[in-house]
Coordinates of C-alpha atoms and ligand atoms in Angstrom, one line a residue:
X1 CA 24.8 -31.2 -15.2
X2 CA 23.6 -29.4 -12.1
X3 CA 26.2 -27.9 -9.7
X4 CA 25.9 -29.1 -6.2
X5 CA 26.2 -27.1 -3.2
X6 CA 25.5 -28.4 0.1
X7 CA 22.4 -30.3 -1.4
X8 CA 21.0 -28.0 -4.1
X9 CA 21.8 -28.3 -7.7
X10 CA 22.0 -25.7 -9.4
X11 CA 22.0 -25.2 -13.4
X12 CA 25.2 -23.8 -14.6
X13 CA 23.8 -20.9 -16.9
X14 CA 24.8 -17.3 -17.6
X15 CA 21.7 -15.0 -17.6
X16 CA 21.4 -15.1 -21.3
X17 CA 21.2 -19.0 -21.2
X18 CA 19.0 -18.9 -18.5
X19 CA 16.4 -16.7 -20.2
X20 CA 16.6 -18.8 -23.3
X21 CA 15.8 -21.5 -21.1
X22 CA 12.8 -20.1 -19.7
X23 CA 11.7 -18.9 -23.2
X24 CA 11.8 -22.7 -24.2
X25 CA 10.1 -23.7 -21.1
X26 CA 7.3 -21.3 -21.7
X27 CA 6.7 -22.7 -25.0
X28 CA 6.9 -26.4 -24.0
X29 CA 3.3 -28.1 -23.4
X30 CA 3.2 -28.6 -19.5
X31 CA 3.9 -26.8 -16.4
X32 CA 7.1 -25.8 -15.7
X33 CA 8.9 -23.8 -12.9
X34 CA 12.2 -22.1 -11.8
X35 CA 13.4 -21.4 -8.3
X36 CA 16.4 -19.0 -7.4
X37 CA 17.6 -19.9 -4.4
X38 CA 19.8 -17.7 -2.0
X39 CA 22.3 -19.1 0.7
X40 CA 19.4 -19.0 3.2
X41 CA 17.1 -21.1 1.2
X42 CA 20.0 -23.7 0.9
X43 CA 20.2 -23.5 4.4
X44 CA 16.3 -24.3 4.7
X45 CA 16.9 -27.0 2.3
X46 CA 19.0 -28.7 4.3
X47 CA 16.9 -28.8 7.3
X48 CA 13.4 -29.5 5.8
X49 CA 13.8 -32.6 3.1
X50 CA 10.4 -31.5 1.3
X51 CA 11.9 -28.0 0.6
X52 CA 14.8 -29.8 -0.7
X53 CA 12.6 -31.6 -2.8
X54 CA 10.6 -28.9 -4.4
X55 CA 13.8 -26.6 -4.9
X56 CA 15.8 -29.8 -6.6
X57 CA 12.5 -30.6 -9.0
X58 CA 12.4 -27.2 -10.3
X59 CA 12.9 -27.1 -14.1
X60 CA 15.3 -24.2 -13.5
X61 CA 17.1 -23.7 -10.2
X62 CA 19.3 -20.4 -10.5
X63 CA 21.7 -19.0 -8.0
X64 CA 20.3 -15.7 -6.4
X65 CA 22.9 -14.6 -4.2
X66 CA 26.4 -14.0 -4.4
X67 CA 26.9 -16.1 -1.3
X68 CA 26.2 -19.1 -3.6
X69 CA 28.6 -18.2 -6.3
X70 CA 31.2 -17.9 -3.7
X71 CA 30.3 -21.4 -2.0
X72 CA 30.2 -23.1 -5.8
X73 CA 33.9 -21.6 -6.0
X74 CA 35.2 -22.7 -2.7
X75 CA 33.8 -26.5 -3.5
X76 CA 35.8 -26.3 -6.8
X77 CA 32.8 -26.6 -8.9
X78 CA 32.3 -22.5 -10.2
X79 CA 29.3 -21.7 -11.4
X80 CA 29.2 -19.4 -14.7
X81 CA 27.5 -16.0 -13.1
X82 CA 25.0 -14.9 -10.7
X83 CA 21.5 -15.1 -12.2
X84 CA 19.4 -12.9 -9.5
X85 CA 15.4 -13.7 -9.4
X86 CA 14.8 -10.4 -10.3
X87 CA 16.7 -9.7 -13.3
X88 CA 15.9 -13.1 -14.7
X89 CA 12.4 -11.8 -14.1
X90 CA 12.9 -8.6 -16.0
X91 CA 14.8 -10.2 -19.2
X92 CA 11.8 -12.7 -19.0
X93 CA 9.1 -10.0 -19.7
X94 CA 11.4 -8.1 -22.1
X95 CA 11.4 -11.3 -24.2
X96 CA 7.5 -11.8 -23.4
X97 CA 6.5 -8.2 -24.2
X98 CA 8.3 -8.5 -28.0
X99 CA 5.9 -11.8 -28.6
X100 CA 2.9 -10.3 -26.7
X101 CA 2.6 -13.4 -24.0
X102 CA 0.3 -12.8 -20.9
X103 CA 1.8 -12.7 -17.4
X104 CA -0.1 -13.5 -14.1
X105 CA 1.3 -11.6 -10.8
X106 CA 0.7 -13.5 -7.6
X107 CA 2.0 -12.6 -4.2
X108 CA 2.8 -9.5 -1.7
X109 CA 0.6 -7.3 0.5
X110 CA -2.9 -6.1 -1.0
X111 CA -2.7 -3.5 -3.5
X112 CA 1.2 -4.4 -4.3
X113 CA 0.6 -6.8 -7.5
X114 CA -2.0 -4.2 -8.7
X115 CA 0.9 -1.7 -8.5
X116 CA 3.4 -3.5 -10.2
X117 CA 1.0 -4.6 -12.7
X118 CA 0.8 -0.7 -13.8
X119 CA 4.2 0.0 -13.4
X120 CA 5.5 -3.0 -15.7
X121 CA 3.0 -2.3 -18.2
X122 CA 4.3 0.8 -18.8
X123 CA 7.5 -0.6 -18.8
X124 CA 6.9 -3.5 -21.0
X125 CA 4.5 -2.4 -23.6
X126 CA 3.4 -5.5 -25.1
X127 CA 3.1 -7.5 -22.3
X128 CA -0.3 -8.2 -21.4
X129 CA -0.9 -8.7 -17.4
X130 CA -3.3 -11.3 -17.1
X131 CA -4.7 -10.8 -13.8
X132 CA -3.3 -10.0 -9.9
X133 CA -4.1 -11.3 -6.4
X134 CA -2.2 -10.7 -3.1
X135 CA -0.3 -13.4 -1.6
X136 CA -2.4 -13.4 1.8
X137 CA -5.3 -16.2 0.9
X138 CA -6.6 -19.0 2.8
X139 CA -7.5 -21.5 0.1
X140 CA -5.7 -22.1 -3.2
X141 CA -8.6 -23.3 -5.3
X142 CA -10.1 -19.7 -6.1
X143 CA -6.7 -18.5 -7.1
X144 CA -5.9 -21.4 -9.2
X145 CA -9.1 -21.0 -10.8
X146 CA -8.6 -17.2 -11.2
X147 CA -5.1 -17.7 -12.9
X148 CA -6.5 -20.9 -15.2
X149 CA -9.2 -18.2 -16.2
X150 CA -7.1 -15.6 -17.0
X151 CA -5.3 -17.4 -19.7
X152 CA -2.1 -16.5 -18.6
X153 CA 1.3 -18.0 -20.2
X154 CA 3.5 -17.4 -16.9
X155 CA 3.0 -16.7 -13.5
X156 CA 5.5 -15.0 -11.0
X157 CA 4.4 -16.9 -7.5
X158 CA 5.8 -14.3 -4.8
X159 CA 4.9 -15.7 -1.4
X160 CA 8.5 -16.0 -0.1
X161 CA 10.4 -18.9 0.2
X162 CA 9.6 -22.3 0.8
X163 CA 5.8 -21.4 0.8
X164 CA 6.2 -20.3 -3.2
X165 CA 8.0 -23.5 -4.0
X166 CA 5.5 -25.4 -2.2
X167 CA 2.6 -23.9 -4.1
X168 CA 4.0 -24.4 -7.7
X169 CA 4.8 -27.8 -7.3
X170 CA 1.1 -28.3 -6.1
X171 CA -0.4 -25.8 -8.2
X172 CA 1.5 -25.4 -11.2
X173 CA -0.3 -27.8 -13.6
X174 CA -3.7 -26.9 -12.5
X175 CA -2.8 -22.9 -13.2
X176 CA -2.6 -23.8 -17.0
X177 CA 0.4 -21.8 -17.4
X178 CA 3.4 -23.0 -18.9
X179 CA 6.1 -21.4 -16.6
X180 CA 5.7 -20.3 -13.0
X181 CA 8.8 -18.4 -11.5
X182 CA 9.1 -18.3 -7.8
X183 CA 10.5 -14.6 -7.0
X184 CA 10.2 -13.8 -3.3
X185 CA 10.1 -9.9 -2.6
X186 CA 10.1 -9.2 -6.5
X187 CA 7.0 -7.6 -7.0
X188 CA 7.5 -5.4 -3.7
X189 CA 10.4 -4.0 -5.8
X190 CA 8.5 -4.0 -9.1
X191 CA 5.5 -2.1 -7.5
X192 CA 8.5 0.8 -6.0
X193 CA 7.4 -0.1 -2.4
X194 CA 10.9 -1.5 -1.8
X195 CA 13.9 -0.4 -3.5
X196 CA 16.5 -2.6 -4.7
X197 CA 20.0 -1.9 -3.6
X198 CA 22.1 0.5 -5.5
X199 CA 24.1 -0.7 -8.5
X200 CA 27.3 -0.2 -6.2
X201 CA 26.1 -2.8 -3.9
X202 CA 24.6 -5.2 -6.8
X203 CA 28.0 -5.2 -8.2
X204 CA 30.3 -6.0 -5.0
X205 CA 28.0 -8.7 -3.6
X206 CA 26.9 -6.3 -1.0
X207 CA 23.2 -6.7 -1.7
X208 CA 22.7 -8.8 1.4
X209 CA 24.5 -5.8 3.6
X210 CA 21.9 -2.9 1.9
X211 CA 19.1 -5.0 2.7
X212 CA 20.1 -5.6 6.3
X213 CA 20.1 -2.1 7.1
X214 CA 17.3 -1.0 5.6
X215 CA 15.3 -3.9 7.2
X216 CA 17.6 -4.6 10.2
X217 CA 14.8 -7.4 11.4
X218 CA 16.4 -9.9 8.6
X219 CA 19.3 -10.2 11.3
X220 CA 17.8 -13.5 12.3
X221 CA 17.1 -14.9 8.8
X222 CA 20.8 -13.3 7.7
X223 CA 22.6 -15.3 10.3
X224 CA 22.2 -18.4 8.2
X225 CA 24.7 -16.7 5.6
X226 CA 27.9 -17.3 7.4
X227 CA 26.0 -20.9 8.6
X228 CA 26.1 -21.6 4.7
X229 CA 30.0 -20.1 4.5
X230 CA 30.7 -22.8 7.5
X231 CA 29.0 -25.3 6.0
X232 CA 30.5 -25.3 2.8
X233 CA 34.3 -25.1 4.4
X234 CA 33.4 -28.3 6.4
X235 CA 32.2 -29.8 2.9
X236 CA 35.4 -28.7 1.2
X237 CA 37.5 -30.5 3.8
X238 CA 35.7 -33.8 3.2
Ligands
UDP301 N1 4.7 -12.7 1.1 C1 3.3 -13.3 0.3 N2 2.5 -14.1 1.2 C2 2.8 -14.9 2.8 C3 4.3 -14.4 3.1 C4 4.9 -13.4 2.4 O1 2.6 -12.8 -0.3 O2 2.0 -15.5 3.1 C5 5.2 -12.3 0.6 C6 5.8 -10.7 1.1 O3 4.6 -9.9 1.2 C7 7.1 -10.4 0.1 C8 7.7 -11.6 -0.1 O4 6.0 -12.9 0.0 O5 6.3 -10.0 -0.8 C9 8.5 -12.3 0.3 O6 9.6 -11.2 0.8 P1 10.9 -11.8 1.4 O7 11.8 -10.5 1.3 O8 10.7 -12.3 2.4 O9 11.5 -12.5 0.0 P2 12.9 -12.9 -0.3 O10 12.9 -12.0 -1.7 O11 14.0 -12.7 0.6 O12 12.7 -14.2 -0.7

């Protein structure tokens, strides 16, 4: 059963369990998709019923941010642990490499996915990169065709939320891949064009603060975090 945090149902899994589940989905017939909402996305889902449907309709809903873990605990229904999308992706690639499976990288600015592909291939020998495409295209069909023709087993869809969730719902089946993962800005990190916060910040639940210092323009988006905590407090009082 999923744990409900302000209308988004999260799977209560450890990272190891989440990766096992991801691999199971990868080996199951049909297309499956994974989402990794943070408090900002939960707030988007509260306001946008279509986004809510796309997020809750995922086969795996993993809590990306420390805020979701805190929110779930405040509501008296704690989640086992934080399972950030980027770490889930890293573990998944490790497993895929062992099995010689193939991955398509979709999203980010032109050139970023290619650079990420090069770095990931070095880091995970055995992983096949089936192809790459930037995230600034006008029509879905040529991109879907390219993925299908590549024969990719999995696709990392990195278009930002909720665009990537809508994209996976609409096009998942047609790509022919068995697993699609919505991973926001992960390709920028894999390519090395954006740095992930140092370990100290990640370990202390301060990744958001590090990102805010690096990219102050995120302030508008990040104001959703206190709003999320206010909504959780209100929900708790009910
Ligand atoms: N992006 C994209 N196409 C778009 C809009 C965004 O490929 O139409 C990419 C953008 O270049 C970035 C990622 O989506 O690589 C979103 O990053 P963001 O930091 O907003 O996502 P987060 O990790 O916070 O979810």
